[in-house]
Amino acid sequence: MLHTFAVYVDNKPGVLNRVASLFRRRAFNIESLTVGHTETDGVSRMTVVVDTDEYGARRLEAHLYKLVPCRRVDNITHAPAIARDLALIKVAATGEARTHVMQLVDVYRARIVDVSPESMVIETTGTEDKIDSLVEVLRPYGVVEMVRTGRVAMARGLVNGRRIAPRTGAGAAASEVNGDISSCSV
Amino acid sequence: MTLTGAQILWEALVREGVTDVFGYPGGAILPAYDAMLAYPIRHVLVRHEQGAAHMADGFARASGRVGVAIATSGPGATNMVTGIATAMMDSSPIVCITGQVGSRLIGSDAFQETDITGITLPITKHNYLVTGVHDIAPAIREAFAIARAGRPGPVLIDITKDAQQASAEVDWDAAAPRLSEAYDDALPGDGDAHDALALIATAERPLILAGHGIVQAGAERQVRELAERAGIPIAVTLLGIGGVPASHPLNMGMMGMHGEAWVNQAIQEADLLIALGMRFDDRVTGNLKTYAQTARKIHVDIDRAELNKNVRVDVAIARDLRAALDEWLPLITPRDRAGWLARIHALKGDAAVRDIQNLPDDGHLYAAHVINDLWRLTHGDAIVVTDVGQHQMWEAQYYKHDTPRSLITSGGLGTMGFALPAAIGAKIACPDKEVWVVVGDGGFQMTMCELATAVQEQLDINVAIINNGYLGMVRQWQEFFYDKRYAATPISGPDFARLAGSFGIPAAVVKTRAEVAGAVEAARRQKRTAVIDFQVEQEDTVYPMVPAGADLHKMIRRPSPIVETAAD
Ligand SMILES: Cc1ncc(C[n+]2csc(CCOP(=O)(O)OP(=O)(O)O)c2C)c(N)n1
Ligand SMILES: [Mg+2]
């Protein structure tokens, strides 16, 4: 089954590589992985979705904790949580079809964010299911390009209120030759 | 005081208590080497950087201290990879320091530039690319803390040449390691002591599986006490050898692929396995579907990621073994399990045990004899460092280790070429111990260049080459599983005695049983490196054997009752 982890990591060069490499080396299949800044400077948060069983999930959590820049791992699979995906969908709809697409966009509470003579770009946020279903209904009109962020998720309420302080010291040995990972997705 | 990065490196090593390092210079690490002579650290010049990593590993395994290896960028760094992976698999705490091209050149495919932090990412506990002089001291302090913490392992620090050359003031207090506090949090679902104690109290046929973690945690006494109080027999893994004395009446011997037949049978009959600091490697379980089906299982390991990995257990405890056992011991109710012990002894009797010493000398020289004689002649007191192959298994079967850290061997990675360099590290860590290398003719040829290191360092190491003219262990697999098609396993070698002579090392050739003792004693008397070429039976076989992936109790047994195992 799909497990969703919120993983807090020091925002340092190579951290994304360490996490991705761990999943590859341990033969876990990443469904999606997103990274972004958190409320704390120097700490990034990843949302990782993995297909595994309960034992696998526990082992993965333990492995993540063994990565030195990993600060906290929450398995929010079974916690009440809000999960969202964002998609940009380019549809090659013109003439008559355009009106139909605009109606569908309304029904799905999506937005049209760009229009050109041959195509339009639709932006939508929601659960993966909702986006999948929107993509399906748009497909007959010609989906020519799509990009999705992958799932970001947050538990409801104050489940784990402990804040993570930014870290200094050796680990902070950041170098200007490597970029930071403040925002990227896999 | 202002120091250069190179000076900070050595100062930091001295502050970590480092007295010896194993390394090889080159362009990108030259500033560090230039600063080295001013510091009270012995540098051992290796002949190949793989040797440096193995020496650091052998040093760590013999002493429990962190071993240190140094190399230059590019080929120097990549040569260490096998040694780092070996240390990772066997949880050996080493710190490897590599030079790197100048920070402005990184990413440009500069001369001898290699992404060694990328290459070693999956085979280190952690690694660092240090590009600024201010980051050197904190990186080294943290690296030592990580190498030692929890389940030990290798850490690599890659330091650019410009960082070594730049100068800075160091605030050593500010450089103190700040490891994540999350490290020790328990996860929901972790088992607790009460569950474990309840299982132990009610078990009729319990067995302790004793692994490397016992030695790593320094829990040898606790494990013995647990066994004695609760009347529980013990089986050891290859790396658990020495953690419980071989002579202890409750120590039944080694488990697994080449373990004792009665030990594997006992595992299959047990109703409780208490796995302490071991990880249910496929070499000890055989077929997981039929492994210990009748047993409940308790697993204590400091690495939570090992729990429920290969074998599902009833009680999983992620904890320092010594702390866990210290808590259990007062709560253990003494029990007499004479029936179960008698059952195992009956299994042992079934196994056609013979004292190999009583076998008639039929003119053949068997490796098992050589090793058993070596055990007697060294009074079981030596540190024996083995390579990988048949001789390694015979060592495990016929040299009886009573003390921790007295067998050093590459278990998890099974790295041929490990023995000689690891023995050099062990000897430097424990100069007062007698050190023996037990190595095959194949593996010896992989790293025999380190004989020159032993000579240059004036070390007293004894090398027993178990020379069978084959890559014996692979030949054995071909014999059993590939219809005796010996593809690429016959191996020639130099005249090892003359080779040793060319290094200025005294050597002997032994072809009969009668010559063994004389050669061993002569080597022991000489307070310098010595080599003995034991020309043993060529097509001898390690018995018993569980074929890879087969059921643990379905062992291939020796067809004729020659040498099953040593009785004593
Ligand atoms: C570096 C490396 N390459 C290959 C192997 C596969 N291997 C395992 S045992 C063995 C044969 C070892 O031969 P030798 O050193 O002569 O020891 P013997 O088995 O004859 O005692 C080989 C090739 C290995 N373990 N390590
Ligand atoms: Mg051989």
PDB file of N, CA and C in Angstrom, chain A residues 85-152:
ATOM      1  N   ASP A  85      -1.933  17.813  -4.587  1.00  0.00           N
ATOM      2  CA  ASP A  85      -1.054  17.733  -5.736  1.00  0.00           C
ATOM      3  C   ASP A  85      -1.392  18.966  -6.566  1.00  0.00           C
ATOM      4  N   LEU A  86      -0.443  19.538  -7.267  1.00  0.00           N
ATOM      5  CA  LEU A  86      -0.743  20.653  -8.165  1.00  0.00           C
ATOM      6  C   LEU A  86      -0.365  20.235  -9.571  1.00  0.00           C
ATOM      7  N   ALA A  87      -1.245  20.570 -10.530  1.00  0.00           N
ATOM      8  CA  ALA A  87      -0.958  20.198 -11.906  1.00  0.00           C
ATOM      9  C   ALA A  87      -1.134  21.383 -12.841  1.00  0.00           C
ATOM     10  N   LEU A  88      -0.314  21.472 -13.863  1.00  0.00           N
ATOM     11  CA  LEU A  88      -0.522  22.385 -14.996  1.00  0.00           C
ATOM     12  C   LEU A  88      -0.775  21.490 -16.208  1.00  0.00           C
ATOM     13  N   ILE A  89      -1.908  21.731 -16.871  1.00  0.00           N
ATOM     14  CA  ILE A  89      -2.298  20.853 -17.973  1.00  0.00           C
ATOM     15  C   ILE A  89      -2.512  21.715 -19.218  1.00  0.00           C
ATOM     16  N   LYS A  90      -1.781  21.408 -20.279  1.00  0.00           N
ATOM     17  CA  LYS A  90      -1.948  22.169 -21.538  1.00  0.00           C
ATOM     18  C   LYS A  90      -2.841  21.367 -22.477  1.00  0.00           C
ATOM     19  N   VAL A  91      -3.931  22.001 -22.910  1.00  0.00           N
ATOM     20  CA  VAL A  91      -4.901  21.320 -23.770  1.00  0.00           C
ATOM     21  C   VAL A  91      -4.960  22.041 -25.111  1.00  0.00           C
ATOM     22  N   ALA A  92      -4.939  21.280 -26.197  1.00  0.00           N
ATOM     23  CA  ALA A  92      -4.936  21.877 -27.546  1.00  0.00           C
ATOM     24  C   ALA A  92      -6.363  22.106 -28.018  1.00  0.00           C
ATOM     25  N   ALA A  93      -7.156  22.822 -27.240  1.00  0.00           N
ATOM     26  CA  ALA A  93      -8.569  22.986 -27.589  1.00  0.00           C
ATOM     27  C   ALA A  93      -8.788  24.326 -28.276  1.00  0.00           C
ATOM     28  N   THR A  94      -9.493  24.292 -29.390  1.00  0.00           N
ATOM     29  CA  THR A  94      -9.831  25.528 -30.100  1.00  0.00           C
ATOM     30  C   THR A  94     -11.318  25.492 -30.428  1.00  0.00           C
ATOM     31  N   GLY A  95     -11.843  26.627 -30.831  1.00  0.00           N
ATOM     32  CA  GLY A  95     -13.221  26.723 -31.309  1.00  0.00           C
ATOM     33  C   GLY A  95     -14.233  26.192 -30.311  1.00  0.00           C
ATOM     34  N   GLU A  96     -15.101  25.361 -30.805  1.00  0.00           N
ATOM     35  CA  GLU A  96     -16.197  24.760 -30.045  1.00  0.00           C
ATOM     36  C   GLU A  96     -15.686  24.067 -28.771  1.00  0.00           C
ATOM     37  N   ALA A  97     -14.583  23.300 -28.935  1.00  0.00           N
ATOM     38  CA  ALA A  97     -14.035  22.499 -27.840  1.00  0.00           C
ATOM     39  C   ALA A  97     -13.654  23.374 -26.651  1.00  0.00           C
ATOM     40  N   ARG A  98     -13.198  24.556 -26.951  1.00  0.00           N
ATOM     41  CA  ARG A  98     -12.764  25.460 -25.902  1.00  0.00           C
ATOM     42  C   ARG A  98     -13.867  25.699 -24.860  1.00  0.00           C
ATOM     43  N   THR A  99     -15.098  25.891 -25.348  1.00  0.00           N
ATOM     44  CA  THR A  99     -16.215  26.152 -24.440  1.00  0.00           C
ATOM     45  C   THR A  99     -16.435  24.942 -23.539  1.00  0.00           C
ATOM     46  N   HIS A 100     -16.346  23.756 -24.148  1.00  0.00           N
ATOM     47  CA  HIS A 100     -16.528  22.542 -23.341  1.00  0.00           C
ATOM     48  C   HIS A 100     -15.457  22.453 -22.258  1.00  0.00           C
ATOM     49  N   VAL A 101     -14.225  22.734 -22.650  1.00  0.00           N
ATOM     50  CA  VAL A 101     -13.123  22.648 -21.680  1.00  0.00           C
ATOM     51  C   VAL A 101     -13.352  23.631 -20.547  1.00  0.00           C
ATOM     52  N   MET A 102     -13.796  24.860 -20.910  1.00  0.00           N
ATOM     53  CA  MET A 102     -14.008  25.869 -19.863  1.00  0.00           C
ATOM     54  C   MET A 102     -15.092  25.433 -18.887  1.00  0.00           C
ATOM     55  N   GLN A 103     -16.100  24.714 -19.406  1.00  0.00           N
ATOM     56  CA  GLN A 103     -17.147  24.220 -18.510  1.00  0.00           C
ATOM     57  C   GLN A 103     -16.586  23.160 -17.547  1.00  0.00           C
ATOM     58  N   LEU A 104     -15.773  22.267 -18.113  1.00  0.00           N
ATOM     59  CA  LEU A 104     -15.175  21.232 -17.262  1.00  0.00           C
ATOM     60  C   LEU A 104     -14.290  21.863 -16.190  1.00  0.00           C
ATOM     61  N   VAL A 105     -13.529  22.857 -16.593  1.00  0.00           N
ATOM     62  CA  VAL A 105     -12.644  23.549 -15.652  1.00  0.00           C
ATOM     63  C   VAL A 105     -13.462  24.127 -14.500  1.00  0.00           C
ATOM     64  N   ASP A 106     -14.615  24.661 -14.815  1.00  0.00           N
ATOM     65  CA  ASP A 106     -15.511  25.199 -13.794  1.00  0.00           C
ATOM     66  C   ASP A 106     -15.983  24.116 -12.830  1.00  0.00           C
ATOM     67  N   VAL A 107     -16.429  23.007 -13.414  1.00  0.00           N
ATOM     68  CA  VAL A 107     -16.948  21.919 -12.592  1.00  0.00           C
ATOM     69  C   VAL A 107     -15.881  21.441 -11.602  1.00  0.00           C
ATOM     70  N   TYR A 108     -14.658  21.372 -12.075  1.00  0.00           N
ATOM     71  CA  TYR A 108     -13.560  20.877 -11.236  1.00  0.00           C
ATOM     72  C   TYR A 108     -12.939  21.969 -10.373  1.00  0.00           C
ATOM     73  N   ARG A 109     -13.460  23.126 -10.423  1.00  0.00           N
ATOM     74  CA  ARG A 109     -12.912  24.302  -9.712  1.00  0.00           C
ATOM     75  C   ARG A 109     -11.416  24.464  -9.990  1.00  0.00           C
ATOM     76  N   ALA A 110     -11.061  24.242 -11.249  1.00  0.00           N
ATOM     77  CA  ALA A 110      -9.688  24.515 -11.676  1.00  0.00           C
ATOM     78  C   ALA A 110      -9.659  25.927 -12.266  1.00  0.00           C
ATOM     79  N   ARG A 111      -8.507  26.333 -12.796  1.00  0.00           N
ATOM     80  CA  ARG A 111      -8.417  27.688 -13.359  1.00  0.00           C
ATOM     81  C   ARG A 111      -7.684  27.626 -14.689  1.00  0.00           C
ATOM     82  N   ILE A 112      -8.091  28.549 -15.573  1.00  0.00           N
ATOM     83  CA  ILE A 112      -7.335  28.674 -16.810  1.00  0.00           C
ATOM     84  C   ILE A 112      -6.318  29.790 -16.594  1.00  0.00           C
ATOM     85  N   VAL A 113      -5.040  29.488 -16.755  1.00  0.00           N
ATOM     86  CA  VAL A 113      -4.018  30.481 -16.422  1.00  0.00           C
ATOM     87  C   VAL A 113      -3.292  31.000 -17.656  1.00  0.00           C
ATOM     88  N   ASP A 114      -3.530  30.383 -18.816  1.00  0.00           N
ATOM     89  CA  ASP A 114      -2.911  30.906 -20.035  1.00  0.00           C
ATOM     90  C   ASP A 114      -3.745  30.473 -21.228  1.00  0.00           C
ATOM     91  N   VAL A 115      -3.880  31.371 -22.152  1.00  0.00           N
ATOM     92  CA  VAL A 115      -4.621  31.038 -23.366  1.00  0.00           C
ATOM     93  C   VAL A 115      -3.803  31.499 -24.558  1.00  0.00           C
ATOM     94  N   SER A 116      -3.630  30.643 -25.543  1.00  0.00           N
ATOM     95  CA  SER A 116      -2.972  31.036 -26.790  1.00  0.00           C
ATOM     96  C   SER A 116      -3.884  30.583 -27.922  1.00  0.00           C
ATOM     97  N   PRO A 117      -3.631  31.013 -29.158  1.00  0.00           N
ATOM     98  CA  PRO A 117      -4.553  30.658 -30.238  1.00  0.00           C
ATOM     99  C   PRO A 117      -4.788  29.144 -30.342  1.00  0.00           C
ATOM    100  N   GLU A 118      -3.737  28.297 -30.101  1.00  0.00           N
ATOM    101  CA  GLU A 118      -3.942  26.859 -30.311  1.00  0.00           C
ATOM    102  C   GLU A 118      -4.152  26.085 -29.023  1.00  0.00           C
ATOM    103  N   SER A 119      -3.886  26.685 -27.877  1.00  0.00           N
ATOM    104  CA  SER A 119      -3.942  25.877 -26.655  1.00  0.00           C
ATOM    105  C   SER A 119      -4.298  26.729 -25.447  1.00  0.00           C
ATOM    106  N   MET A 120      -4.609  26.068 -24.381  1.00  0.00           N
ATOM    107  CA  MET A 120      -4.805  26.757 -23.109  1.00  0.00           C
ATOM    108  C   MET A 120      -4.168  25.946 -21.979  1.00  0.00           C
ATOM    109  N   VAL A 121      -3.748  26.632 -20.884  1.00  0.00           N
ATOM    110  CA  VAL A 121      -3.118  25.945 -19.754  1.00  0.00           C
ATOM    111  C   VAL A 121      -4.055  26.023 -18.558  1.00  0.00           C
ATOM    112  N   ILE A 122      -4.302  24.874 -17.957  1.00  0.00           N
ATOM    113  CA  ILE A 122      -5.207  24.784 -16.816  1.00  0.00           C
ATOM    114  C   ILE A 122      -4.384  24.485 -15.570  1.00  0.00           C
ATOM    115  N   GLU A 123      -4.674  25.205 -14.508  1.00  0.00           N
ATOM    116  CA  GLU A 123      -4.010  24.931 -13.234  1.00  0.00           C
ATOM    117  C   GLU A 123      -5.025  24.343 -12.277  1.00  0.00           C
ATOM    118  N   THR A 124      -4.617  23.306 -11.571  1.00  0.00           N
ATOM    119  CA  THR A 124      -5.540  22.752 -10.580  1.00  0.00           C
ATOM    120  C   THR A 124      -4.775  22.220  -9.379  1.00  0.00           C
ATOM    121  N   THR A 125      -5.416  22.313  -8.240  1.00  0.00           N
ATOM    122  CA  THR A 125      -4.842  21.789  -7.011  1.00  0.00           C
ATOM    123  C   THR A 125      -5.853  20.837  -6.411  1.00  0.00           C
ATOM    124  N   GLY A 126      -5.403  19.754  -5.826  1.00  0.00           N
ATOM    125  CA  GLY A 126      -6.356  18.867  -5.187  1.00  0.00           C
ATOM    126  C   GLY A 126      -5.735  17.533  -4.892  1.00  0.00           C
ATOM    127  N   THR A 127      -6.580  16.605  -4.529  1.00  0.00           N
ATOM    128  CA  THR A 127      -6.061  15.261  -4.298  1.00  0.00           C
ATOM    129  C   THR A 127      -5.654  14.676  -5.648  1.00  0.00           C
ATOM    130  N   GLU A 128      -4.818  13.650  -5.583  1.00  0.00           N
ATOM    131  CA  GLU A 128      -4.374  13.037  -6.835  1.00  0.00           C
ATOM    132  C   GLU A 128      -5.554  12.475  -7.619  1.00  0.00           C
ATOM    133  N   ASP A 129      -6.536  11.922  -6.897  1.00  0.00           N
ATOM    134  CA  ASP A 129      -7.713  11.348  -7.560  1.00  0.00           C
ATOM    135  C   ASP A 129      -8.447  12.395  -8.381  1.00  0.00           C
ATOM    136  N   LYS A 130      -8.623  13.559  -7.762  1.00  0.00           N
ATOM    137  CA  LYS A 130      -9.373  14.609  -8.447  1.00  0.00           C
ATOM    138  C   LYS A 130      -8.617  15.033  -9.712  1.00  0.00           C
ATOM    139  N   ILE A 131      -7.317  15.174  -9.587  1.00  0.00           N
ATOM    140  CA  ILE A 131      -6.541  15.612 -10.748  1.00  0.00           C
ATOM    141  C   ILE A 131      -6.551  14.533 -11.828  1.00  0.00           C
ATOM    142  N   ASP A 132      -6.404  13.275 -11.395  1.00  0.00           N
ATOM    143  CA  ASP A 132      -6.466  12.177 -12.368  1.00  0.00           C
ATOM    144  C   ASP A 132      -7.770  12.239 -13.154  1.00  0.00           C
ATOM    145  N   SER A 133      -8.834  12.487 -12.421  1.00  0.00           N
ATOM    146  CA  SER A 133     -10.133  12.464 -13.081  1.00  0.00           C
ATOM    147  C   SER A 133     -10.282  13.656 -14.028  1.00  0.00           C
ATOM    148  N   LEU A 134      -9.737  14.797 -13.636  1.00  0.00           N
ATOM    149  CA  LEU A 134      -9.782  15.954 -14.536  1.00  0.00           C
ATOM    150  C   LEU A 134      -8.994  15.658 -15.819  1.00  0.00           C
ATOM    151  N   VAL A 135      -7.829  15.059 -15.634  1.00  0.00           N
ATOM    152  CA  VAL A 135      -7.003  14.743 -16.797  1.00  0.00           C
ATOM    153  C   VAL A 135      -7.764  13.810 -17.734  1.00  0.00           C
ATOM    154  N   GLU A 136      -8.461  12.838 -17.138  1.00  0.00           N
ATOM    155  CA  GLU A 136      -9.212  11.894 -17.966  1.00  0.00           C
ATOM    156  C   GLU A 136     -10.264  12.584 -18.814  1.00  0.00           C
ATOM    157  N   VAL A 137     -11.005  13.521 -18.193  1.00  0.00           N
ATOM    158  CA  VAL A 137     -12.076  14.159 -18.973  1.00  0.00           C
ATOM    159  C   VAL A 137     -11.513  15.143 -19.992  1.00  0.00           C
ATOM    160  N   LEU A 138     -10.275  15.621 -19.734  1.00  0.00           N
ATOM    161  CA  LEU A 138      -9.693  16.559 -20.698  1.00  0.00           C
ATOM    162  C   LEU A 138      -9.044  15.836 -21.884  1.00  0.00           C
ATOM    163  N   ARG A 139      -8.696  14.586 -21.654  1.00  0.00           N
ATOM    164  CA  ARG A 139      -7.910  13.854 -22.641  1.00  0.00           C
ATOM    165  C   ARG A 139      -8.509  13.907 -24.060  1.00  0.00           C
ATOM    166  N   PRO A 140      -9.834  13.717 -24.203  1.00  0.00           N
ATOM    167  CA  PRO A 140     -10.409  13.750 -25.555  1.00  0.00           C
ATOM    168  C   PRO A 140     -10.161  15.076 -26.277  1.00  0.00           C
ATOM    169  N   TYR A 141      -9.911  16.134 -25.529  1.00  0.00           N
ATOM    170  CA  TYR A 141      -9.703  17.437 -26.181  1.00  0.00           C
ATOM    171  C   TYR A 141      -8.241  17.644 -26.565  1.00  0.00           C
ATOM    172  N   GLY A 142      -7.382  16.704 -26.193  1.00  0.00           N
ATOM    173  CA  GLY A 142      -5.975  16.785 -26.599  1.00  0.00           C
ATOM    174  C   GLY A 142      -5.075  17.387 -25.522  1.00  0.00           C
ATOM    175  N   VAL A 143      -4.687  16.560 -24.561  1.00  0.00           N
ATOM    176  CA  VAL A 143      -3.724  17.006 -23.542  1.00  0.00           C
ATOM    177  C   VAL A 143      -2.336  16.910 -24.179  1.00  0.00           C
ATOM    178  N   VAL A 144      -1.685  18.050 -24.418  1.00  0.00           N
ATOM    179  CA  VAL A 144      -0.396  18.005 -25.107  1.00  0.00           C
ATOM    180  C   VAL A 144       0.780  18.078 -24.138  1.00  0.00           C
ATOM    181  N   GLU A 145       0.533  18.533 -22.935  1.00  0.00           N
ATOM    182  CA  GLU A 145       1.634  18.656 -21.981  1.00  0.00           C
ATOM    183  C   GLU A 145       1.041  18.678 -20.580  1.00  0.00           C
ATOM    184  N   MET A 146       1.731  18.056 -19.649  1.00  0.00           N
ATOM    185  CA  MET A 146       1.244  18.120 -18.265  1.00  0.00           C
ATOM    186  C   MET A 146       2.434  18.062 -17.325  1.00  0.00           C
ATOM    187  N   VAL A 147       2.328  18.817 -16.233  1.00  0.00           N
ATOM    188  CA  VAL A 147       3.342  18.694 -15.190  1.00  0.00           C
ATOM    189  C   VAL A 147       2.620  18.663 -13.858  1.00  0.00           C
ATOM    190  N   ARG A 148       3.085  17.763 -12.961  1.00  0.00           N
ATOM    191  CA  ARG A 148       2.472  17.666 -11.629  1.00  0.00           C
ATOM    192  C   ARG A 148       3.561  17.727 -10.576  1.00  0.00           C
ATOM    193  N   THR A 149       3.231  18.273  -9.436  1.00  0.00           N
ATOM    194  CA  THR A 149       4.245  18.429  -8.395  1.00  0.00           C
ATOM    195  C   THR A 149       4.475  17.140  -7.630  1.00  0.00           C
ATOM    196  N   GLY A 150       3.508  16.232  -7.631  1.00  0.00           N
ATOM    197  CA  GLY A 150       3.568  15.119  -6.695  1.00  0.00           C
ATOM    198  C   GLY A 150       2.961  15.568  -5.386  1.00  0.00           C
ATOM    199  N   ARG A 151       2.673  14.599  -4.533  1.00  0.00           N
ATOM    200  CA  ARG A 151       1.892  14.878  -3.336  1.00  0.00           C
ATOM    201  C   ARG A 151       2.670  15.684  -2.283  1.00  0.00           C
ATOM    202  N   VAL A 152       2.047  16.719  -1.765  1.00  0.00           N
ATOM    203  CA  VAL A 152       2.526  17.319  -0.512  1.00  0.00           C
ATOM    204  C   VAL A 152       1.453  17.047   0.517  1.00  0.00           C
TER     205      VAL A 152
END
